[in-house]
CSV table of N, CA and C and ligand atoms in Angstrom, one decimal:
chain,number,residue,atom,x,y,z
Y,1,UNK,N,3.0,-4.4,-3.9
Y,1,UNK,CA,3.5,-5.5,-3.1
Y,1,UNK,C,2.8,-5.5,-1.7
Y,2,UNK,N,2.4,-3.8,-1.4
Y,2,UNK,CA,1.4,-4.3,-0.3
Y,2,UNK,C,-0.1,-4.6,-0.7
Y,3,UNK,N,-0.1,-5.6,0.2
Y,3,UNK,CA,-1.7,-5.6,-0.6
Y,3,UNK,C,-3.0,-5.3,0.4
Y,4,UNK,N,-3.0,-4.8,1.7
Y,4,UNK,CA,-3.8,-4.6,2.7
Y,4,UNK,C,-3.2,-3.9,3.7
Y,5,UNK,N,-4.1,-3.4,4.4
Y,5,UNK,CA,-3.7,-3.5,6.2
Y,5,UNK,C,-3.8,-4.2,6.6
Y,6,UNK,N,-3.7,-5.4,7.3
Y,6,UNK,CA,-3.3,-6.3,7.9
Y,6,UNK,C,-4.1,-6.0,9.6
Y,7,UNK,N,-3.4,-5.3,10.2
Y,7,UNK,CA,-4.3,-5.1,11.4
Y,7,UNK,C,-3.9,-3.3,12.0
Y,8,UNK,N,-4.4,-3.1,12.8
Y,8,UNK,CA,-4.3,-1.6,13.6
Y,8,UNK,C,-3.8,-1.7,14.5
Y,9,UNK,N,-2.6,-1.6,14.9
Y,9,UNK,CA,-2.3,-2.5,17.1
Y,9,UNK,C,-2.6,-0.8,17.8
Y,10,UNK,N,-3.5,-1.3,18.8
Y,10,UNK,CA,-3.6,-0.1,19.4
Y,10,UNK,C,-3.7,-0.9,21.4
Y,11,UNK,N,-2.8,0.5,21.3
Y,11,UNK,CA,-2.4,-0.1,22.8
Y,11,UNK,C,-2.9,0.2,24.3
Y,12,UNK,N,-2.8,-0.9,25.4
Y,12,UNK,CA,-4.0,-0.8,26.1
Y,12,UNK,C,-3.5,-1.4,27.5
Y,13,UNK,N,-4.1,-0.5,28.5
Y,13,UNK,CA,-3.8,-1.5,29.9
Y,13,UNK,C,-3.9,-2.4,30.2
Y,14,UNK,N,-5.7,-2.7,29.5
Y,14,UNK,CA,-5.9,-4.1,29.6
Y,14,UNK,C,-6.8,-4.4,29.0
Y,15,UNK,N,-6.6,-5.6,27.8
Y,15,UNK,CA,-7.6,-6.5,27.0
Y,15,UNK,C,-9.1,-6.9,27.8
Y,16,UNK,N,-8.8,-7.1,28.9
Y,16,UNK,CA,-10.2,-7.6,29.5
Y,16,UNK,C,-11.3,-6.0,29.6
Y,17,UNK,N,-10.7,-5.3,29.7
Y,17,UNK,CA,-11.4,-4.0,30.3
Y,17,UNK,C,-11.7,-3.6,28.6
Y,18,UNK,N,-11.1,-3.5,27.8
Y,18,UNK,CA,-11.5,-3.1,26.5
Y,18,UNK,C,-12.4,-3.9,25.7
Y,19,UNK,N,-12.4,-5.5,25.9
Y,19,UNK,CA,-12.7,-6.0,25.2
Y,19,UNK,C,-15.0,-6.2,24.4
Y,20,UNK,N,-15.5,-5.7,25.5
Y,20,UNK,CA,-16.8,-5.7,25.6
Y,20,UNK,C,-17.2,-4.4,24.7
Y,21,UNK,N,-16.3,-3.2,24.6
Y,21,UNK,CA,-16.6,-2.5,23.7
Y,21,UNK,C,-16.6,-2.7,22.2
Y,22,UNK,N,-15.2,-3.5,21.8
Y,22,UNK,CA,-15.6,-4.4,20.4
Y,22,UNK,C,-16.5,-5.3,20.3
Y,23,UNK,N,-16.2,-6.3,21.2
Y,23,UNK,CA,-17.4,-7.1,20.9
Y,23,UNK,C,-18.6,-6.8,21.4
Y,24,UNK,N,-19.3,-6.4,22.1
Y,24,UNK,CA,-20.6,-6.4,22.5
Y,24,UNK,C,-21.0,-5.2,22.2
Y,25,UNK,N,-20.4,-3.9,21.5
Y,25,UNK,CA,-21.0,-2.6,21.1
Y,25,UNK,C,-20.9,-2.7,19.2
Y,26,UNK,N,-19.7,-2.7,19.2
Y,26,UNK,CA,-19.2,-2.6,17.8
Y,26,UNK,C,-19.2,-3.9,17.0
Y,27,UNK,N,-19.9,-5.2,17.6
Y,27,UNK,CA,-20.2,-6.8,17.6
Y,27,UNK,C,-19.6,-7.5,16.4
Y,28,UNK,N,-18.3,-6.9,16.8
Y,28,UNK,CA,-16.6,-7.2,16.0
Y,28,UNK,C,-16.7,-9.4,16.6
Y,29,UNK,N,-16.0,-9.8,16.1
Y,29,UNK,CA,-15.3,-10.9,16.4
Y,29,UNK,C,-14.3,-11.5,17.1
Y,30,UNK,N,-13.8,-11.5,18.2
Y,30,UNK,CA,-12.8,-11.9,19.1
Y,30,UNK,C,-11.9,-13.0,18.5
Y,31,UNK,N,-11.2,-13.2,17.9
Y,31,UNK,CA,-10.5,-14.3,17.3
Y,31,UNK,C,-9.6,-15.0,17.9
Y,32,UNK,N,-9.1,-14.2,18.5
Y,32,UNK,CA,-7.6,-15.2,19.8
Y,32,UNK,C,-6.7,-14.1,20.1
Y,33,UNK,N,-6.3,-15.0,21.4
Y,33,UNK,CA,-5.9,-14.0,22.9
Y,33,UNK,C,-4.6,-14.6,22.4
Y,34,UNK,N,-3.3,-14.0,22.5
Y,34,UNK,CA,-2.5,-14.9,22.7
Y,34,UNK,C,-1.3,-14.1,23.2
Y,35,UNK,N,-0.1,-14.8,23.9
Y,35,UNK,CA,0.8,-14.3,24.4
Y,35,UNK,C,2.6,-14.1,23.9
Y,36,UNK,N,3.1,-12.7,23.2
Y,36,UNK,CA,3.6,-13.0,22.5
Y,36,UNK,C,5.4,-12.5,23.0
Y,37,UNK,N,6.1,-13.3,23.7
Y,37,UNK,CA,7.4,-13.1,25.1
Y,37,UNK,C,8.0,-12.5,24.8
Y,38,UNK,N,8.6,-12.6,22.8
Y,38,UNK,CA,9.5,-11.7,22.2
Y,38,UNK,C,9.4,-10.4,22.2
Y,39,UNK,N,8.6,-9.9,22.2
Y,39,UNK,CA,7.4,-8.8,22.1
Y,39,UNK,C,7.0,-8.0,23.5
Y,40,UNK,N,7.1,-8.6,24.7
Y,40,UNK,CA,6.5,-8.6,25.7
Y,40,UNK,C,5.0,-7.7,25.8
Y,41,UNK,N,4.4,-8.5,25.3
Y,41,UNK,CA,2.7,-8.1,25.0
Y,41,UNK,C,2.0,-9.1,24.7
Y,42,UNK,N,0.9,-9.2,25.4
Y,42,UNK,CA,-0.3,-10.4,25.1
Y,42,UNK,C,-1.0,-9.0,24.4
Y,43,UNK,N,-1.5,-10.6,23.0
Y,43,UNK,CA,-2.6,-9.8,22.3
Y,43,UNK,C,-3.9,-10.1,21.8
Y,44,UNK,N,-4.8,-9.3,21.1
Y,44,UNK,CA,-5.9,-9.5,21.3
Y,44,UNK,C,-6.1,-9.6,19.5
Y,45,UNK,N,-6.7,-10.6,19.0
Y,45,UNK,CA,-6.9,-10.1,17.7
Y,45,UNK,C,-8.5,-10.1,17.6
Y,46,UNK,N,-9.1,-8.8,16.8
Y,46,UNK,CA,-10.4,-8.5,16.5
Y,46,UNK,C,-10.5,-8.4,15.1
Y,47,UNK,N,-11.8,-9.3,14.4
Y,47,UNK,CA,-11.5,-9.4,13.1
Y,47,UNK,C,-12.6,-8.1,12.8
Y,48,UNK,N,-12.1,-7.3,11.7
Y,48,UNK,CA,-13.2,-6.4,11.0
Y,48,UNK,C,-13.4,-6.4,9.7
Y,49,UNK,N,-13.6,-7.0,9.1
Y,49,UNK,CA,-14.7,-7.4,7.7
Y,49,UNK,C,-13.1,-8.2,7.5
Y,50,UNK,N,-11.5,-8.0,6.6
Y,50,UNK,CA,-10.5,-8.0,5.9
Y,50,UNK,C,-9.5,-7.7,6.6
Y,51,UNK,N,-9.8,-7.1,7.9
Y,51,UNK,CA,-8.7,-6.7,8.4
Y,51,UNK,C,-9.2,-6.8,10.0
Y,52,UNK,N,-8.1,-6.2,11.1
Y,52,UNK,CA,-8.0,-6.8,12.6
Y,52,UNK,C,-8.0,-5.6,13.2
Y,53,UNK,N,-7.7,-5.4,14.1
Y,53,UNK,CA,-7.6,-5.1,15.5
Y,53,UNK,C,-6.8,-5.7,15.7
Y,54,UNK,N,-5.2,-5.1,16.7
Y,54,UNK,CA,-4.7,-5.8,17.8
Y,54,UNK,C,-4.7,-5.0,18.8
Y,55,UNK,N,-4.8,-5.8,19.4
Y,55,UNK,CA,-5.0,-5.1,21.2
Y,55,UNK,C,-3.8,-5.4,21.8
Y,56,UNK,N,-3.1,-4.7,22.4
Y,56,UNK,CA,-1.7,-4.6,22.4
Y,56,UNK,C,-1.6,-4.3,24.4
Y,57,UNK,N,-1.6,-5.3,25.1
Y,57,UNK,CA,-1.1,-5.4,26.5
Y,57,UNK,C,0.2,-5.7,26.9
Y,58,UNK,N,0.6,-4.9,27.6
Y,58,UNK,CA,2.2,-5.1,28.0
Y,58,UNK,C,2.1,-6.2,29.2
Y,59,UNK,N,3.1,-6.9,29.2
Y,59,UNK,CA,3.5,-8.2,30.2
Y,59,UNK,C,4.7,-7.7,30.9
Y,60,UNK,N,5.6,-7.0,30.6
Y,60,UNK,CA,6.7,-6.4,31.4
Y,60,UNK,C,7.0,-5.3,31.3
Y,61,UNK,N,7.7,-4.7,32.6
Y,61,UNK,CA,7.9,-3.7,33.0
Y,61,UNK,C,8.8,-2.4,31.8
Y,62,UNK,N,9.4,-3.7,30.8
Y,62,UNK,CA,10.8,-2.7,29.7
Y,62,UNK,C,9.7,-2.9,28.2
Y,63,UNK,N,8.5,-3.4,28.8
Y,63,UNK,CA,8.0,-3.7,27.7
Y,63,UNK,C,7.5,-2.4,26.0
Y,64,UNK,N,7.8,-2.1,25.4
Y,64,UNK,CA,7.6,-1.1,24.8
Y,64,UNK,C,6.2,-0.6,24.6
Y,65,UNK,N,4.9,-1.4,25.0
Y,65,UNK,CA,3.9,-0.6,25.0
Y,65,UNK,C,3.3,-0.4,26.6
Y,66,UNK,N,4.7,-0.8,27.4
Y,66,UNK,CA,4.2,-0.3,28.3
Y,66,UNK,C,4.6,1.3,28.6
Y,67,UNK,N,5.6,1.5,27.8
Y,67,UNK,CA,6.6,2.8,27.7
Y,67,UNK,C,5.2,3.8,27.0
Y,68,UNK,N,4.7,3.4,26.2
Y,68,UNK,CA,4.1,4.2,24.7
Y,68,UNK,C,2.8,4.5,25.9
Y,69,UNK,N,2.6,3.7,26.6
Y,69,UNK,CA,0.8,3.9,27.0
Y,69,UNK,C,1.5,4.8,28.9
Y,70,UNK,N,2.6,5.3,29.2
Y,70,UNK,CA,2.9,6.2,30.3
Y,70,UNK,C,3.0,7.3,29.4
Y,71,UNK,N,3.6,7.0,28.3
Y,71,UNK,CA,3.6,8.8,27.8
Y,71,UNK,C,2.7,9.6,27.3
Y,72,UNK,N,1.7,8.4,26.2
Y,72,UNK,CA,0.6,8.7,25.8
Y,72,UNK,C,-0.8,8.1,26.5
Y,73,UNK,N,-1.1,7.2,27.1
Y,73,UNK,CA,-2.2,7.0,27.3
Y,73,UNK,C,-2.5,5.5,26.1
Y,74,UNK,N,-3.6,4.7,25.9
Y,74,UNK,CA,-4.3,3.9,25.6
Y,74,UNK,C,-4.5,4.8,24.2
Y,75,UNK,N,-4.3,4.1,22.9
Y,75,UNK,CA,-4.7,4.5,21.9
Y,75,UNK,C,-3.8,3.8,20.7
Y,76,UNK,N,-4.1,4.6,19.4
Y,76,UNK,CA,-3.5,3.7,18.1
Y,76,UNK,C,-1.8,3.7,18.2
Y,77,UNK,N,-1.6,2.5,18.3
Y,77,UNK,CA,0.0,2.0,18.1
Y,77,UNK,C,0.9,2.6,17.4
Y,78,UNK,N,0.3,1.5,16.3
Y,78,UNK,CA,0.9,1.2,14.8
Y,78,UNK,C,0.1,0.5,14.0
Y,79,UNK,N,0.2,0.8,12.5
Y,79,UNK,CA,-0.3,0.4,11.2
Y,79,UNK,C,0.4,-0.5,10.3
Y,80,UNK,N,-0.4,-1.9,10.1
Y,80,UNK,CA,0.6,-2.6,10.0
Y,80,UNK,C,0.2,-3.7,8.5
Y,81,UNK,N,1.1,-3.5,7.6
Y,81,UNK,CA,1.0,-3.6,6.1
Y,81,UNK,C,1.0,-5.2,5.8
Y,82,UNK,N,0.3,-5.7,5.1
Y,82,UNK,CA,0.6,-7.0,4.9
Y,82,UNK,C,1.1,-7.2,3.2
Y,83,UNK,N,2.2,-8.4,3.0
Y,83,UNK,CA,2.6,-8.7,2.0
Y,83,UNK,C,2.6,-9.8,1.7
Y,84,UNK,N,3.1,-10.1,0.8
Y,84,UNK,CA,3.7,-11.8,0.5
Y,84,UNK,C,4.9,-11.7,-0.1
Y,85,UNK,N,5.8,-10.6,0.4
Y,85,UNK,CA,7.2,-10.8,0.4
Y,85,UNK,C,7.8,-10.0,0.7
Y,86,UNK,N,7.9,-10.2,2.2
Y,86,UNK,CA,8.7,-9.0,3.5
Y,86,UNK,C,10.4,-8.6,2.9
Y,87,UNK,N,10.5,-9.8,2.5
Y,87,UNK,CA,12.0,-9.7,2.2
Y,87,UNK,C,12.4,-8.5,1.1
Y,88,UNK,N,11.7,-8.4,0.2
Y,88,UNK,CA,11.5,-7.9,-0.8
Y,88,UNK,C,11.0,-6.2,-0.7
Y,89,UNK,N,10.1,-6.2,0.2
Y,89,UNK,CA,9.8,-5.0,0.7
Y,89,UNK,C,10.8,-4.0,1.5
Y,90,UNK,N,10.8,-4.8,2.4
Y,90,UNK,CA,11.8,-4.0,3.2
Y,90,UNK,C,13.4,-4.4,2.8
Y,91,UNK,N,13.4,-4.8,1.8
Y,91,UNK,CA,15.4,-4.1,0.8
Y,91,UNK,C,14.6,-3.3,0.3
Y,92,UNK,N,13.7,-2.7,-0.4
Y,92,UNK,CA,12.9,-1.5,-1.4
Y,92,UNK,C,13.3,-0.2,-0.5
Y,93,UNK,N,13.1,-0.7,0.9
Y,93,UNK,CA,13.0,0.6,1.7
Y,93,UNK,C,14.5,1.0,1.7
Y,94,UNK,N,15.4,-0.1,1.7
Y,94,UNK,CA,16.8,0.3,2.8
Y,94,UNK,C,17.3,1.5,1.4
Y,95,UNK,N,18.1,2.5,2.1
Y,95,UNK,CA,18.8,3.6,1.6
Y,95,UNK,C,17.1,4.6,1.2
Y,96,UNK,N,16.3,4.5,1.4
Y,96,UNK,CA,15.0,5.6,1.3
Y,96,UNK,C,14.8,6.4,2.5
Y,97,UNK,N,16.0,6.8,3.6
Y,97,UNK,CA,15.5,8.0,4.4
Y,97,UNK,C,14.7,6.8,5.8
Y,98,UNK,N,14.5,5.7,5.4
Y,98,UNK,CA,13.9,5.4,6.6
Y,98,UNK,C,14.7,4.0,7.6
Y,99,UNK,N,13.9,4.6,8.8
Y,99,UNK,CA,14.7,4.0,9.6
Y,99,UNK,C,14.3,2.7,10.4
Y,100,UNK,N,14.2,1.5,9.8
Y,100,UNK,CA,14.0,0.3,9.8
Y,100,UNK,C,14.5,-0.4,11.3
Y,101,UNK,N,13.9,-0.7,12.2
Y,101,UNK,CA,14.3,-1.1,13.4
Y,101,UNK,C,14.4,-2.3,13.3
Y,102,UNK,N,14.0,-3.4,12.7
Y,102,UNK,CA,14.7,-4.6,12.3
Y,102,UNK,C,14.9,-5.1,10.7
Y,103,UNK,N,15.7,-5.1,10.1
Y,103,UNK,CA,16.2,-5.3,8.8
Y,103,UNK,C,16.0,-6.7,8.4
Y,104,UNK,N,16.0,-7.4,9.6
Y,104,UNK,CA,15.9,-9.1,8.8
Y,104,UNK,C,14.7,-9.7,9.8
Y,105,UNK,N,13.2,-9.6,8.9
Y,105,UNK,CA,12.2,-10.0,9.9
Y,105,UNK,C,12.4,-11.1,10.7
Y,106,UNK,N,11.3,-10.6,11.7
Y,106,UNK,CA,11.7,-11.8,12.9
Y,106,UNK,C,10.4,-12.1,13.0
Y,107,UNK,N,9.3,-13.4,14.3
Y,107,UNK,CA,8.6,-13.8,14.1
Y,107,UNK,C,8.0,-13.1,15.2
Y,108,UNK,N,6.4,-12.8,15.0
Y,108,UNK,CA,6.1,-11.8,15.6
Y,108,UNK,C,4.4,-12.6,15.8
Y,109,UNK,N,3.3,-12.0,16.4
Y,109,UNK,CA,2.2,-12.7,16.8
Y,109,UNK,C,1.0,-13.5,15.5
Y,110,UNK,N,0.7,-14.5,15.8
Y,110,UNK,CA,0.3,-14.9,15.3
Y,110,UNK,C,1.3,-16.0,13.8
Y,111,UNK,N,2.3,-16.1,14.4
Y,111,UNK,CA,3.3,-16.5,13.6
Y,111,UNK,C,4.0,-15.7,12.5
Y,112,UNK,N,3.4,-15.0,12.2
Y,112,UNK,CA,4.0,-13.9,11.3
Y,112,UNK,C,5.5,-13.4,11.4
Y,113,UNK,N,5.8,-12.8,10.0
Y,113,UNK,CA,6.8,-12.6,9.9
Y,113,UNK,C,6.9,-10.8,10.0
Y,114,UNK,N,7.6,-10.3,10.6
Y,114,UNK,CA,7.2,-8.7,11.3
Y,114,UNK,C,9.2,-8.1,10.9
Y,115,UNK,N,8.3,-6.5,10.4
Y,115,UNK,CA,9.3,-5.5,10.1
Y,115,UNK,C,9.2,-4.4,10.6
Y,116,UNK,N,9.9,-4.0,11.8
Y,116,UNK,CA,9.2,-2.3,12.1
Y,116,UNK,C,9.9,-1.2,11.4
Y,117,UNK,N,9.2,0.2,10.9
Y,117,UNK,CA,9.9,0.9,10.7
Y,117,UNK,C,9.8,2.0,12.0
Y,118,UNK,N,10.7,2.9,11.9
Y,118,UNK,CA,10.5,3.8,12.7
Y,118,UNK,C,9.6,5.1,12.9
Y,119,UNK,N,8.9,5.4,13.7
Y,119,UNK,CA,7.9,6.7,13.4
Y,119,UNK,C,8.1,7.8,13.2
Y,120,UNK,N,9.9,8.2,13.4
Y,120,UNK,CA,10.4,9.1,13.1
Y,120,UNK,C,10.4,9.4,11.6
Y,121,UNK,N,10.8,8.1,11.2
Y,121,UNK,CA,11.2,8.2,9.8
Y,121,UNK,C,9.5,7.9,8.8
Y,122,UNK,N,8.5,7.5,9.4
Y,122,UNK,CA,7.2,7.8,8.5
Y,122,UNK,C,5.9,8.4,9.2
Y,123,UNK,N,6.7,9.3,9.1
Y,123,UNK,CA,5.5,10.7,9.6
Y,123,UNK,C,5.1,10.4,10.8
Y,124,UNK,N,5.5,10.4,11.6
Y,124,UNK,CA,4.7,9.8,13.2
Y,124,UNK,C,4.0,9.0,13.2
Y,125,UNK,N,4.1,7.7,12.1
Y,125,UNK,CA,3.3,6.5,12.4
Y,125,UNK,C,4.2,5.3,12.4
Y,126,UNK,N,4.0,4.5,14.0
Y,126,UNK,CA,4.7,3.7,13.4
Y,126,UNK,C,4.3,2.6,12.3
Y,127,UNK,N,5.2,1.8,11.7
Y,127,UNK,CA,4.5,0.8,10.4
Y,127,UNK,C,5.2,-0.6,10.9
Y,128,UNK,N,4.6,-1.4,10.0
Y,128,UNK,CA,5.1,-2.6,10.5
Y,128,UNK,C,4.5,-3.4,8.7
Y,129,UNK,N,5.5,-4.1,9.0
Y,129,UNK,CA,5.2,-4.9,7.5
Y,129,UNK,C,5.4,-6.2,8.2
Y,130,UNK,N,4.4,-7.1,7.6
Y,130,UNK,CA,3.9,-8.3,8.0
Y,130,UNK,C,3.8,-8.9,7.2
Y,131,UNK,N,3.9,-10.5,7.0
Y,131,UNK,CA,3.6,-11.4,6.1
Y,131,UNK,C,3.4,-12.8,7.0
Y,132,UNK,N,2.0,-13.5,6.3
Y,132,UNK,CA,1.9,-15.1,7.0
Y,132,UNK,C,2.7,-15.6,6.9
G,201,CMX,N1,3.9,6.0,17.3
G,201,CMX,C1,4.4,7.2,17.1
G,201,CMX,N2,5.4,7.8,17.7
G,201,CMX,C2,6.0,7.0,18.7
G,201,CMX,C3,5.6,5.7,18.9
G,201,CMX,C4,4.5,5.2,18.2
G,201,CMX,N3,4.0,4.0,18.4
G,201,CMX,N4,6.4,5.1,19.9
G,201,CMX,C5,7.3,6.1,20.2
G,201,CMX,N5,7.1,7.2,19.5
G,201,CMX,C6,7.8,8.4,19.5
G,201,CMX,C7,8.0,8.9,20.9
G,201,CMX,O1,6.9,9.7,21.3
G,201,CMX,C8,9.2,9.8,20.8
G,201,CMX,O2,8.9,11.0,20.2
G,201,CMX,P1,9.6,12.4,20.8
G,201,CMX,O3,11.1,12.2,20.6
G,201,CMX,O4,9.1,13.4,19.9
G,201,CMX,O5,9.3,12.5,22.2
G,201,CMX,C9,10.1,8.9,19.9
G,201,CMX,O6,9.2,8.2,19.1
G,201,CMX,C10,11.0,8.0,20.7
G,201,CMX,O7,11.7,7.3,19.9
G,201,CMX,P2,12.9,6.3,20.5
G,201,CMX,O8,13.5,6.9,21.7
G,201,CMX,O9,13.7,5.9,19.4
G,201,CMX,O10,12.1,5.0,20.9
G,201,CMX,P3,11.1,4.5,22.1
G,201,CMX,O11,12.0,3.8,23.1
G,201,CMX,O12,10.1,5.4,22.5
G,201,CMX,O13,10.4,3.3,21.2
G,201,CMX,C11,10.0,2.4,19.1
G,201,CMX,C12,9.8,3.5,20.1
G,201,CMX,C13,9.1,2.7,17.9
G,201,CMX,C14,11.4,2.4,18.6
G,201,CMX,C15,9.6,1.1,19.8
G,201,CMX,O14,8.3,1.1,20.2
G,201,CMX,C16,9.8,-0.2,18.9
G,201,CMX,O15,10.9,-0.7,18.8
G,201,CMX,N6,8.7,-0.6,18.3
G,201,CMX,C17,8.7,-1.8,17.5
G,201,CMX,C18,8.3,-3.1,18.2
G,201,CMX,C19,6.9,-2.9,18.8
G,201,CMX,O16,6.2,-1.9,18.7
G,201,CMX,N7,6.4,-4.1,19.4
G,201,CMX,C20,5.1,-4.1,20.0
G,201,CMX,C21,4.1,-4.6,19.1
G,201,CMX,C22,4.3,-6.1,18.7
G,201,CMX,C23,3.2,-6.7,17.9
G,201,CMX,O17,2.4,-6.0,17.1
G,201,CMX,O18,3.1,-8.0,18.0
């Protein structure tokens, strides 16, 4: 039911300061900048052959990658699964040990439909299940 990775969100001070390394070294794709409130993060999507890059900038101060990038520094987020049926996936998980930070997806960048689990609960990574 998954059928890809979907994108890599890796988190960053700032989109403009990173962005010349994907595109003009690694001569990735820049696809769209966009700004996402729920979230409090503008992001960056970078296409790589099937799968993305998100570039993950914080807009406020309670923002959660602005938390992740004081304790850690600029680097990989989250891994993030793509389906064509969130709903489905994440009831599969509930009662498996893991710890699902939203149970009934909500709308997340790029219009998508977004599931986080917790990094506690899958090996220090966070995951995110996605669907168009
Ligand atoms: N990857 C791995 N570990 C992480 C992590 C991450 N991205 N973020 C936090 N942690 C770890 C912390 O280091 C900490 O570990 P220790 O206890 O060992 O020090 C622990 O998780 C903290 O957990 P917490 O107190 O429950 O939560 P935080 O306030 O640090 O927030 C999280 C972490 C995952 C609950 C929060 O980031 C979250 O809700 N994420 C989901 C939403 C999100 O990430 N949105 C931004 C992206 C949106 C998009 O892609 O569009």
């Amino acid at each position: 039911m998954i059928s890809k990775i979907d994108h890599i969100g890796i988190a960053v001070n700032s989109i403009d300061e990173q962005l010349s390394y994907y595109r003009d070294i690694l001569g990735l794709e820049v696809e769209k900048i966009e700004s996402v409130p729920s979230q409090s993060v503008k992001v960056c999507f970078i296409k790589a052959g099937d799968t993305h890059i998100e570039l993950l900038e914080p807009t406020s101060d309670d923002s959660t990658i602005k938390k992740f990038l004081e304790k850690n520094g600029p680097g990989v987020h989250h891994i993030a699964y793509a389906t064509d049926d969130i709903v489905k996936v994440v009831s599969d998980m509930k009662g498996k040990d893991l710890k699902l930070l939203n149970e009934t997806p909500k709308q997340g960048a790029g219009g998508k439909l977004i599931c986080f689990v917790h990094p506690k609960s899958t090996f220090g990574v966070l995951t995110e299940i996605c669907q168009d």
